[in-house]
Structure formats: structure tokens, C-alpha cells
């Protein structure tokens, strides 16, 4: 058994509340075990992997981290069928104690439906808080295996990977017109999450088989009725994306087994780029993709209980263009163009117009507050590609919608008065929708920011890649703090870490601005009096300070 995990389990007996958990030690113990799991998986020592996974899931540190994850994410206020949420420190502490101590039996999921981009409905399963925490606990042990064995060009639902990495890989494999492949198989799996074979998952996923079987067979409740599940892994579960990824991993290696000579393989130019269940496979000819690649993909999926969607799976020449992850990729005049797809633009503008229509009588500030995050998020998603023309068009469409909104509010006023009332000349540009200190951002203000693709073989659980991922995080956070110099300076000065738990502060973890000397005691807003903390660490600091005074929090690490 790992010495550090022994030390932490002994230390955990001294924990007596949620706010007394030493997060720095807990993160260290879990990270060390995860590193050992990844190393054993890379060496193919699967008996050792399973032993380390059992050790990790029994660790009090891992249980605390699992509870922390499910009580800090976006769905923390959404209850399951038991209608319970863990809102207080007392609830969280009781959850840590109870996690894994009794015979575990998951409850059915609460089924809801959310809208899809094509107008349909996507079924979503909401587990109870206890089931979410158990999934988060076992995910800590499974994720190092998934990251170690995953396909190099799989980018969905994986740490440090994103859609921007996937589209950059598409540019790499198609970006040299004279040497790159000219044909693309656009693949889409029909009901991927709903149809994955339970037998295949239980036989091939390296984790506790009994726990996995219980989750897969838990069923769901909809409109007061219970429905059993015979296939699939429910969308909404914390561990479900990783299970789906592991079911699809291996396709890249399978494509390498096509019966070809080395010279034929180089000429075939077969490359896979996958994001979750959406993927593209390049090839030198339509015949190659139709007669060899597509049948191989169908056999690969059939073993996992999956089939290709006939509606969305097609073979396309790059000059015709194809849509992938909200972008349109097309070879035009010997240049590969990647820009927001027409469908994505239409969806974005529809959302903006709806937000404006819902606020016909709202104050201008409320309209800006509603639109700004939508505009900012869409611009940041697409700014890594060739988006300037689409940005300009969307800016014009948004301006027209806002002008109609303003004219409707004042039907008896002249256009010059309306312009002066709602649109200002700011930052060297006229017609900016603004009031007081509120300004609606323009898409054209977001200049292109090239994205550096993650290395395919990089593994976040491999210590040799720590420096590489730290540099990538620094670049990412610099972009996040763009226009917020104070936060950027604090993050850089702290080395990107929370001084309490010594874990990285990222967009996913969030942050709170902490005053070393409280404002009520005369503390200022100067940089020397400010610290960035994780939200949970910030709360823990104030609770311990109230209980024990400043000396009680001086050695929290």
C-alpha cells in the first residue's frame, strides 16, 4: 500500500468537519495514486491497476474530493429522484463519512428532456447526489486508465482537450491541398449514449464490475413510471462520457490494421479525428472510404452495440465542404477555409433574437446583461478560425434586432433621438449599444487568436508532461483574463495556484477574490491585499478564521 495514502487515511480520522479537511494533502494522495495507475496501465499491468483502483476508491481523501466535485459543479442544485441536494457543510461532511460505508445500491435516474440544436429533444438522466458522488469517486480511479489508453486524436470529454484541438487536427490532415487527402467520411453514431452494449462495457472497462453493472441497470423514472435500462449509459451521469469514450477508443488503432503495404498506407492518407461520437475519417478516394474504411467502422461499432446514422453519415469531397463541431470546413481556391457553419450562425442569431424578444419592456442594462455572455461565448468559441466575415454579418444582424427593439419602445420619437438614447460613440466606433458603464461587445472586436493543438500523446497523469500542461494553462488563463489586468496579475503572481490547496485555478474550478485585510477592517482593493482562492477554499478559510482566529489558518496546507 502507498505510504502517503496510509498517512492520509490515518490523518483522516482526525477530520471532524467539512472545513477541517486538509485539501492540499488530499489532492497529493489522490494525484500520487492516479499517477501510479496511469503508469501501470501504460505497462499493461492490469492486476496492479485494479489493486490501485481499489486503494483509491477506499481512500478518505478521494471520497472528500468526490463530494467536493459534485457540490461545486453546475448541477449541484439539481436534485435526483430523492429530491436531495447537499447545500450545507454538514451535509457534505455526512456524505464523506457515508460514501462507500454501506452496501451500495443506486437509485433510478430522474429523466428530463432538453432541446437539441436540430429542434428535437435529448433525454437526460439526473442521478441522486449520492450516486453522483460514487460516480465521481470511481471516475478518479478510471480516468487515468482512459487517458492512457485513449486514441491520440480523440478530443471530446477529456482533460485539457477541446473542440478547438479537434478542428486544428482537421486543418493539419487536410490543410496541404497538394499532399493531403481529398475525401472525408463524416461519421455520426446513432444514439451513441443510448445504445452502447452493457455486456461490452462490463467486459472491457477496467473498474469495479459490480458497481458498473448496478449503474448501467439502475433504470430511470419519467412521469412517475419506472423504466428499466437494457443498453446505453445515461447522459447526465458524471462517468458516462468517459465510458462512452472508452467504448469508442481503439478505432484509430483498428484503422491501422487495414490490409495494406506501407506504401499503400501512405498513399491512402487515412486519418481519424473524433470528438465524442462525432468523427471524420480522411481518405485518398471515395472508393477507399466506401469499400474498406466504412465497413471496418461498422464492424467496430457493431461489437459495441452501435450503428452509424444513415442520415448524418456521408462521404464528401473537401471542395464541397462539410460541417464539424459548429464549423464548416471547405477547400476553396487551394486554401482550406474553416469558419462558423451556416447552421451554427442561424442557431446563434435565433438565440439572440429570442433573448431580445423576451425583454421588450426590460431596461437596456438588462438586455446587455442577457446578451453579453452569449455574444462573448460564441466569439471566443469561433475566434481561433477564419470567422471575421461571419462576425461582421452577425454584428449587423444583432444591430438590426436592437434597433427594432429601441424603435418599438419609442414609436413617437425620432430616429436621431433613439440613436442618442441607446447608441454611443465609444472606443473609436459609433453605434455602440451602451448605457452608463454597460457596453454590449461587438463580435468584430474579437480578433483571431490562433489555437495551439494539444499533443496527441500528452497525458495529464504523466509527471513528465506537467510542465507542458502548465504552460498551456498559462496561455489559456491569459486569454480568460483578457481585459482584467488585476486578475491576470494575481493569477500569475500566485503561479496559477490556490495558496490554500496548492491546486491550479482554472475556468472550470472558478475563483473568489479574497481580501487579506477585510474591507470592514480598513483593507484596500490594492493588489498587495488581494488573493485568488478556490470558492470552497475561500469559504473554508473564513470558517476556520472565525473558529480559531488568524493563527488557525496560517498553516492550512
CSV table of N, CA, C and O in Angstrom, one decimal, residues 226-322:
chain,number,residue,atom,x,y,z
A,226,UNK,N,-41.5,3.8,-13.7
A,226,UNK,CA,-40.1,3.3,-13.7
A,226,UNK,C,-39.9,2.5,-15.0
A,226,UNK,O,-40.7,1.7,-15.5
A,227,UNK,N,-38.7,2.8,-15.7
A,227,UNK,CA,-38.4,2.1,-16.9
A,227,UNK,C,-37.0,1.5,-16.7
A,227,UNK,O,-36.0,2.2,-16.4
A,228,UNK,N,-36.9,0.2,-17.0
A,228,UNK,CA,-35.5,-0.4,-16.9
A,228,UNK,C,-34.7,-0.1,-18.0
A,228,UNK,O,-35.2,0.3,-19.1
A,229,UNK,N,-33.4,-0.2,-17.9
A,229,UNK,CA,-32.4,0.1,-19.0
A,229,UNK,C,-31.7,-1.2,-19.4
A,229,UNK,O,-31.1,-1.8,-18.5
A,230,UNK,N,-31.8,-1.5,-20.7
A,230,UNK,CA,-31.1,-2.7,-21.2
A,230,UNK,C,-29.9,-2.4,-22.0
A,230,UNK,O,-29.1,-3.3,-22.3
A,231,UNK,N,-29.7,-1.1,-22.4
A,231,UNK,CA,-28.5,-0.7,-23.1
A,231,UNK,C,-28.2,0.7,-22.9
A,231,UNK,O,-29.1,1.5,-22.4
A,232,UNK,N,-27.0,1.2,-23.1
A,232,UNK,CA,-26.7,2.6,-23.0
A,232,UNK,C,-26.2,3.0,-21.7
A,232,UNK,O,-26.3,2.3,-20.7
A,233,UNK,N,-25.5,4.2,-21.7
A,233,UNK,CA,-25.1,4.8,-20.5
A,233,UNK,C,-25.7,6.2,-20.4
A,233,UNK,O,-25.6,6.9,-21.4
A,234,UNK,N,-26.4,6.5,-19.4
A,234,UNK,CA,-27.3,7.7,-19.4
A,234,UNK,C,-26.5,9.0,-19.5
A,234,UNK,O,-25.5,9.2,-18.9
A,235,UNK,N,-27.0,9.9,-20.4
A,235,UNK,CA,-26.4,11.2,-20.5
A,235,UNK,C,-26.8,12.0,-19.2
A,235,UNK,O,-28.0,12.1,-18.9
A,236,UNK,N,-25.9,12.6,-18.6
A,236,UNK,CA,-26.1,13.3,-17.3
A,236,UNK,C,-25.3,12.7,-16.2
A,236,UNK,O,-25.1,13.4,-15.2
A,237,UNK,N,-24.9,11.5,-16.3
A,237,UNK,CA,-24.0,10.9,-15.3
A,237,UNK,C,-22.6,11.4,-15.4
A,237,UNK,O,-22.1,11.6,-16.5
A,238,UNK,N,-21.9,11.6,-14.3
A,238,UNK,CA,-20.5,12.1,-14.3
A,238,UNK,C,-19.6,11.2,-15.1
A,238,UNK,O,-18.7,11.6,-15.8
A,239,UNK,N,-19.8,9.9,-14.9
A,239,UNK,CA,-18.9,8.9,-15.5
A,239,UNK,C,-19.3,8.5,-16.9
A,239,UNK,O,-18.5,7.9,-17.6
A,240,UNK,N,-20.5,8.9,-17.4
A,240,UNK,CA,-21.0,8.4,-18.7
A,240,UNK,C,-20.1,8.9,-19.8
A,240,UNK,O,-19.8,8.0,-20.7
A,241,UNK,N,-19.6,10.1,-19.9
A,241,UNK,CA,-18.8,10.5,-21.1
A,241,UNK,C,-17.5,9.7,-21.2
A,241,UNK,O,-17.1,9.3,-22.3
A,242,UNK,N,-16.9,9.3,-20.0
A,242,UNK,CA,-15.7,8.5,-20.0
A,242,UNK,C,-16.0,7.1,-20.5
A,242,UNK,O,-15.2,6.5,-21.3
A,243,UNK,N,-17.1,6.5,-20.1
A,243,UNK,CA,-17.5,5.2,-20.5
A,243,UNK,C,-17.7,5.2,-22.0
A,243,UNK,O,-17.3,4.3,-22.7
A,244,UNK,N,-18.4,6.2,-22.5
A,244,UNK,CA,-18.6,6.3,-24.0
A,244,UNK,C,-17.3,6.4,-24.7
A,244,UNK,O,-17.1,5.8,-25.8
A,245,UNK,N,-16.4,7.2,-24.2
A,245,UNK,CA,-15.1,7.4,-24.9
A,245,UNK,C,-14.4,6.1,-24.9
A,245,UNK,O,-13.8,5.7,-25.9
A,246,UNK,N,-14.4,5.4,-23.8
A,246,UNK,CA,-13.6,4.1,-23.7
A,246,UNK,C,-14.3,3.1,-24.7
A,246,UNK,O,-13.5,2.2,-25.2
A,247,UNK,N,-15.6,3.1,-24.9
A,247,UNK,CA,-16.2,2.2,-25.9
A,247,UNK,C,-15.8,2.5,-27.3
A,247,UNK,O,-15.7,1.6,-28.1
A,248,UNK,N,-15.5,3.8,-27.6
A,248,UNK,CA,-15.1,4.2,-29.0
A,248,UNK,C,-13.6,4.2,-29.2
A,248,UNK,O,-13.1,4.3,-30.3
A,249,UNK,N,-12.8,4.2,-28.1
A,249,UNK,CA,-11.4,4.2,-28.2
A,249,UNK,C,-10.9,2.9,-28.8
A,249,UNK,O,-11.5,1.8,-28.6
A,250,UNK,N,-9.9,2.9,-29.7
A,250,UNK,CA,-9.5,1.8,-30.4
A,250,UNK,C,-9.8,1.8,-31.9
A,250,UNK,O,-9.2,1.1,-32.7
A,251,UNK,N,-10.7,2.7,-32.3
A,251,UNK,CA,-11.0,2.9,-33.7
A,251,UNK,C,-9.8,3.3,-34.5
A,251,UNK,O,-9.5,2.9,-35.6
A,252,UNK,N,-9.0,4.2,-33.9
A,252,UNK,CA,-7.8,4.7,-34.6
A,252,UNK,C,-6.8,3.6,-34.8
A,252,UNK,O,-6.2,3.5,-35.9
A,253,UNK,N,-6.6,2.7,-33.8
A,253,UNK,CA,-5.7,1.6,-33.9
A,253,UNK,C,-6.3,0.6,-34.9
A,253,UNK,O,-5.6,-0.1,-35.6
A,254,UNK,N,-7.6,0.4,-34.9
A,254,UNK,CA,-8.3,-0.5,-35.8
A,254,UNK,C,-8.1,-0.1,-37.3
A,254,UNK,O,-7.9,-0.9,-38.2
A,255,UNK,N,-8.1,1.2,-37.6
A,255,UNK,CA,-7.8,1.7,-38.9
A,255,UNK,C,-6.4,1.4,-39.4
A,255,UNK,O,-6.2,1.2,-40.6
A,256,UNK,N,-5.5,1.3,-38.5
A,256,UNK,CA,-4.1,0.9,-38.8
A,256,UNK,C,-4.0,-0.5,-39.2
A,256,UNK,O,-2.9,-0.9,-39.7
A,257,UNK,N,-5.0,-1.4,-38.9
A,257,UNK,CA,-4.9,-2.8,-39.3
A,257,UNK,C,-5.4,-3.1,-40.6
A,257,UNK,O,-5.4,-4.3,-41.0
A,258,UNK,N,-5.9,-2.1,-41.4
A,258,UNK,CA,-6.3,-2.4,-42.8
A,258,UNK,C,-5.2,-3.1,-43.6
A,258,UNK,O,-4.1,-2.6,-43.5
A,259,UNK,N,-5.6,-4.1,-44.3
A,259,UNK,CA,-4.5,-4.8,-45.1
A,259,UNK,C,-4.0,-4.0,-46.2
A,259,UNK,O,-4.5,-3.9,-47.3
A,260,UNK,N,-2.8,-3.4,-45.9
A,260,UNK,CA,-2.2,-2.5,-46.9
A,260,UNK,C,-0.7,-2.6,-46.7
A,260,UNK,O,-0.2,-2.9,-45.6
A,261,UNK,N,0.1,-2.4,-47.8
A,261,UNK,CA,1.5,-2.2,-47.6
A,261,UNK,C,1.8,-0.9,-47.1
A,261,UNK,O,0.9,0.0,-47.0
A,262,UNK,N,3.0,-0.7,-46.6
A,262,UNK,CA,3.4,0.6,-46.1
A,262,UNK,C,3.2,1.7,-47.1
A,262,UNK,O,2.7,2.8,-46.8
A,263,UNK,N,3.6,1.5,-48.3
A,263,UNK,CA,3.4,2.5,-49.4
A,263,UNK,C,2.0,2.8,-49.7
A,263,UNK,O,1.6,3.9,-49.8
A,264,UNK,N,1.1,1.7,-49.7
A,264,UNK,CA,-0.3,1.9,-49.9
A,264,UNK,C,-0.9,2.7,-48.8
A,264,UNK,O,-1.8,3.6,-49.0
A,265,UNK,N,-0.5,2.5,-47.5
A,265,UNK,CA,-1.0,3.2,-46.4
A,265,UNK,C,-0.7,4.7,-46.5
A,265,UNK,O,-1.5,5.5,-46.1
A,266,UNK,N,0.6,5.0,-46.9
A,266,UNK,CA,0.9,6.4,-47.0
A,266,UNK,C,0.1,7.1,-48.1
A,266,UNK,O,-0.3,8.2,-47.9
A,267,UNK,N,-0.2,6.3,-49.2
A,267,UNK,CA,-1.0,6.9,-50.3
A,267,UNK,C,-2.4,7.0,-49.9
A,267,UNK,O,-3.1,7.9,-50.4
A,268,UNK,N,-2.9,6.2,-49.0
A,268,UNK,CA,-4.3,6.2,-48.6
A,268,UNK,C,-4.7,7.4,-47.8
A,268,UNK,O,-5.8,7.9,-47.8
A,269,UNK,N,-3.7,7.9,-47.0
A,269,UNK,CA,-3.9,9.2,-46.2
A,269,UNK,C,-5.1,9.0,-45.3
A,269,UNK,O,-6.0,9.9,-45.2
A,270,UNK,N,-5.2,7.9,-44.6
A,270,UNK,CA,-6.3,7.7,-43.6
A,270,UNK,C,-6.0,8.3,-42.3
A,270,UNK,O,-4.9,8.0,-41.7
A,271,UNK,N,-6.8,9.2,-41.8
A,271,UNK,CA,-6.6,9.9,-40.5
A,271,UNK,C,-8.0,10.0,-39.9
A,271,UNK,O,-9.0,10.3,-40.5
A,272,UNK,N,-8.0,9.8,-38.5
A,272,UNK,CA,-9.3,9.9,-37.8
A,272,UNK,C,-9.2,11.1,-36.8
A,272,UNK,O,-8.1,11.3,-36.2
A,273,UNK,N,-10.2,11.9,-36.8
A,273,UNK,CA,-10.4,12.9,-35.8
A,273,UNK,C,-11.7,12.8,-35.2
A,273,UNK,O,-12.8,12.8,-35.9
A,274,UNK,N,-11.8,12.6,-33.9
A,274,UNK,CA,-13.0,12.3,-33.2
A,274,UNK,C,-13.3,13.2,-32.0
A,274,UNK,O,-12.3,13.5,-31.2
A,275,UNK,N,-14.5,13.7,-31.9
A,275,UNK,CA,-14.9,14.4,-30.7
A,275,UNK,C,-16.2,13.7,-30.2
A,275,UNK,O,-17.2,13.9,-30.8
A,276,UNK,N,-16.1,13.0,-29.1
A,276,UNK,CA,-17.2,12.2,-28.5
A,276,UNK,C,-17.7,11.2,-29.6
A,276,UNK,O,-16.9,10.4,-30.1
A,277,UNK,N,-19.0,11.3,-30.0
A,277,UNK,CA,-19.5,10.4,-31.0
A,277,UNK,C,-19.5,11.0,-32.4
A,277,UNK,O,-20.0,10.4,-33.4
A,278,UNK,N,-19.0,12.2,-32.6
A,278,UNK,CA,-18.8,12.8,-33.9
A,278,UNK,C,-17.4,12.6,-34.4
A,278,UNK,O,-16.4,12.9,-33.7
A,279,UNK,N,-17.2,12.1,-35.6
A,279,UNK,CA,-15.8,11.9,-36.1
A,279,UNK,C,-15.8,12.1,-37.6
A,279,UNK,O,-16.8,12.0,-38.3
A,280,UNK,N,-14.6,12.4,-38.1
A,280,UNK,CA,-14.3,12.4,-39.6
A,280,UNK,C,-13.1,11.5,-39.8
A,280,UNK,O,-12.2,11.5,-39.0
A,281,UNK,N,-13.1,10.8,-41.0
A,281,UNK,CA,-12.0,10.0,-41.4
A,281,UNK,C,-11.7,10.4,-42.8
A,281,UNK,O,-12.5,10.5,-43.7
A,282,UNK,N,-10.4,10.8,-43.0
A,282,UNK,CA,-10.0,11.3,-44.3
A,282,UNK,C,-9.5,10.1,-45.1
A,282,UNK,O,-9.1,9.0,-44.6
A,283,UNK,N,-9.5,10.2,-46.4
A,283,UNK,CA,-9.0,9.2,-47.3
A,283,UNK,C,-8.7,9.7,-48.7
A,283,UNK,O,-9.2,10.8,-49.1
A,284,UNK,N,-7.9,9.0,-49.5
A,284,UNK,CA,-7.5,9.5,-50.8
A,284,UNK,C,-8.5,9.4,-51.8
A,284,UNK,O,-8.4,10.0,-52.9
A,285,UNK,N,-9.5,8.5,-51.6
A,285,UNK,CA,-10.5,8.3,-52.7
A,285,UNK,C,-11.9,7.9,-52.0
A,285,UNK,O,-11.9,7.4,-50.9
A,286,UNK,N,-12.9,8.1,-52.8
A,286,UNK,CA,-14.3,7.7,-52.3
A,286,UNK,C,-14.4,6.2,-52.2
A,286,UNK,O,-14.9,5.7,-51.3
A,287,UNK,N,-13.8,5.5,-53.2
A,287,UNK,CA,-13.8,4.0,-53.2
A,287,UNK,C,-13.2,3.5,-51.9
A,287,UNK,O,-13.7,2.5,-51.3
A,288,UNK,N,-12.0,4.0,-51.5
A,288,UNK,CA,-11.4,3.6,-50.3
A,288,UNK,C,-12.2,3.7,-49.1
A,288,UNK,O,-12.4,2.8,-48.3
A,289,UNK,N,-12.9,4.9,-48.9
A,289,UNK,CA,-13.7,5.1,-47.8
A,289,UNK,C,-15.0,4.2,-47.8
A,289,UNK,O,-15.5,3.8,-46.8
A,290,UNK,N,-15.5,4.0,-49.0
A,290,UNK,CA,-16.8,3.2,-49.1
A,290,UNK,C,-16.6,1.7,-48.9
A,290,UNK,O,-17.3,1.1,-48.3
A,291,UNK,N,-15.5,1.2,-49.5
A,291,UNK,CA,-15.3,-0.2,-49.6
A,291,UNK,C,-14.5,-0.8,-48.5
A,291,UNK,O,-14.6,-2.0,-48.1
A,292,UNK,N,-13.6,0.0,-47.9
A,292,UNK,CA,-12.7,-0.5,-46.8
A,292,UNK,C,-12.9,0.2,-45.5
A,292,UNK,O,-13.0,-0.5,-44.5
A,293,UNK,N,-12.9,1.5,-45.5
A,293,UNK,CA,-13.0,2.2,-44.2
A,293,UNK,C,-14.4,2.1,-43.5
A,293,UNK,O,-14.5,1.7,-42.4
A,294,UNK,N,-15.4,2.4,-44.3
A,294,UNK,CA,-16.8,2.4,-43.7
A,294,UNK,C,-17.2,1.0,-43.2
A,294,UNK,O,-17.7,0.9,-42.1
A,295,UNK,N,-16.9,-0.1,-43.9
A,295,UNK,CA,-17.3,-1.4,-43.4
A,295,UNK,C,-16.5,-1.8,-42.1
A,295,UNK,O,-17.0,-2.4,-41.2
A,296,UNK,N,-15.2,-1.3,-42.0
A,296,UNK,CA,-14.4,-1.6,-40.8
A,296,UNK,C,-15.0,-0.8,-39.6
A,296,UNK,O,-15.1,-1.4,-38.5
A,297,UNK,N,-15.4,0.4,-39.9
A,297,UNK,CA,-16.1,1.2,-38.8
A,297,UNK,C,-17.4,0.6,-38.3
A,297,UNK,O,-17.6,0.5,-37.1
A,298,UNK,N,-18.2,0.1,-39.3
A,298,UNK,CA,-19.4,-0.6,-38.9
A,298,UNK,C,-19.2,-1.8,-38.1
A,298,UNK,O,-19.9,-2.1,-37.1
A,299,UNK,N,-18.2,-2.6,-38.5
A,299,UNK,CA,-17.9,-3.8,-37.7
A,299,UNK,C,-17.4,-3.5,-36.3
A,299,UNK,O,-17.8,-4.1,-35.3
A,300,UNK,N,-16.6,-2.4,-36.2
A,300,UNK,CA,-16.1,-2.0,-34.9
A,300,UNK,C,-17.2,-1.5,-34.0
A,300,UNK,O,-17.3,-1.9,-32.8
A,301,UNK,N,-18.2,-0.8,-34.5
A,301,UNK,CA,-19.3,-0.3,-33.8
A,301,UNK,C,-20.3,-1.4,-33.4
A,301,UNK,O,-20.9,-1.4,-32.3
A,302,UNK,N,-20.5,-2.4,-34.3
A,302,UNK,CA,-21.4,-3.4,-34.1
A,302,UNK,C,-21.0,-4.3,-32.9
A,302,UNK,O,-21.9,-4.7,-32.1
A,303,UNK,N,-19.7,-4.5,-32.6
A,303,UNK,CA,-19.3,-5.2,-31.5
A,303,UNK,C,-19.7,-4.5,-30.2
A,303,UNK,O,-19.8,-5.1,-29.1
A,304,UNK,N,-19.9,-3.2,-30.3
A,304,UNK,CA,-20.3,-2.4,-29.1
A,304,UNK,C,-21.8,-2.0,-29.0
A,304,UNK,O,-22.2,-1.2,-28.3
A,305,UNK,N,-22.5,-2.7,-29.9
A,305,UNK,CA,-24.0,-2.4,-30.0
A,305,UNK,C,-24.4,-1.1,-30.6
A,305,UNK,O,-25.5,-0.6,-30.4
A,306,UNK,N,-23.5,-0.6,-31.5
A,306,UNK,CA,-23.8,0.7,-32.1
A,306,UNK,C,-23.8,0.6,-33.6
A,306,UNK,O,-23.3,-0.3,-34.2
A,307,UNK,N,-24.5,1.6,-34.2
A,307,UNK,CA,-24.6,1.7,-35.7
A,307,UNK,C,-24.4,3.1,-36.1
A,307,UNK,O,-24.6,4.0,-35.4
A,308,UNK,N,-23.9,3.3,-37.4
A,308,UNK,CA,-23.8,4.6,-37.9
A,308,UNK,C,-25.2,5.2,-38.3
A,308,UNK,O,-26.1,4.4,-38.7
A,309,UNK,N,-25.4,6.4,-38.1
A,309,UNK,CA,-26.6,7.1,-38.5
A,309,UNK,C,-26.6,7.3,-40.1
A,309,UNK,O,-25.7,7.9,-40.6
A,310,UNK,N,-27.6,6.7,-40.7
A,310,UNK,CA,-27.6,6.8,-42.2
A,310,UNK,C,-27.8,8.2,-42.6
A,310,UNK,O,-27.4,8.7,-43.7
A,311,UNK,N,-28.6,9.0,-41.9
A,311,UNK,CA,-28.9,10.4,-42.2
A,311,UNK,C,-27.7,11.3,-42.2
A,311,UNK,O,-27.5,12.2,-43.1
A,312,UNK,N,-26.8,11.1,-41.2
A,312,UNK,CA,-25.7,12.0,-41.0
A,312,UNK,C,-24.4,11.5,-41.4
A,312,UNK,O,-23.4,12.3,-41.4
A,313,UNK,N,-24.3,10.3,-41.8
A,313,UNK,CA,-23.0,9.7,-42.3
A,313,UNK,C,-23.0,9.8,-43.8
A,313,UNK,O,-23.8,9.3,-44.5
A,314,UNK,N,-22.0,10.5,-44.3
A,314,UNK,CA,-21.8,10.7,-45.7
A,314,UNK,C,-20.3,10.8,-46.1
A,314,UNK,O,-19.5,11.1,-45.2
A,315,UNK,N,-20.1,10.7,-47.4
A,315,UNK,CA,-18.7,10.8,-47.9
A,315,UNK,C,-18.7,12.0,-48.8
A,315,UNK,O,-19.5,12.1,-49.7
A,316,UNK,N,-17.8,13.0,-48.5
A,316,UNK,CA,-17.8,14.3,-49.1
A,316,UNK,C,-16.4,14.6,-49.6
A,316,UNK,O,-15.4,14.3,-49.0
A,317,UNK,N,-16.4,15.3,-50.8
A,317,UNK,CA,-15.1,15.9,-51.3
A,317,UNK,C,-14.8,17.2,-50.5
A,317,UNK,O,-15.8,18.0,-50.3
A,318,UNK,N,-13.6,17.5,-50.3
A,318,UNK,CA,-13.3,18.7,-49.5
A,318,UNK,C,-13.7,20.0,-50.2
A,318,UNK,O,-13.9,21.0,-49.5
A,319,UNK,N,-13.8,20.0,-51.5
A,319,UNK,CA,-14.2,21.2,-52.2
A,319,UNK,C,-15.7,21.5,-52.0
A,319,UNK,O,-16.1,22.6,-52.1
A,320,UNK,N,-16.5,20.4,-51.7
A,320,UNK,CA,-17.9,20.6,-51.3
A,320,UNK,C,-18.1,21.1,-49.9
A,320,UNK,O,-19.0,21.8,-49.6
A,321,UNK,N,-17.2,20.8,-49.0
A,321,UNK,CA,-17.2,21.2,-47.7
A,321,UNK,C,-18.1,20.4,-46.8
A,321,UNK,O,-19.0,19.7,-47.3
A,322,UNK,N,-17.8,20.4,-45.5
A,322,UNK,CA,-18.6,19.6,-44.5
A,322,UNK,C,-18.6,20.3,-43.2
A,322,UNK,O,-17.7,21.2,-42.9
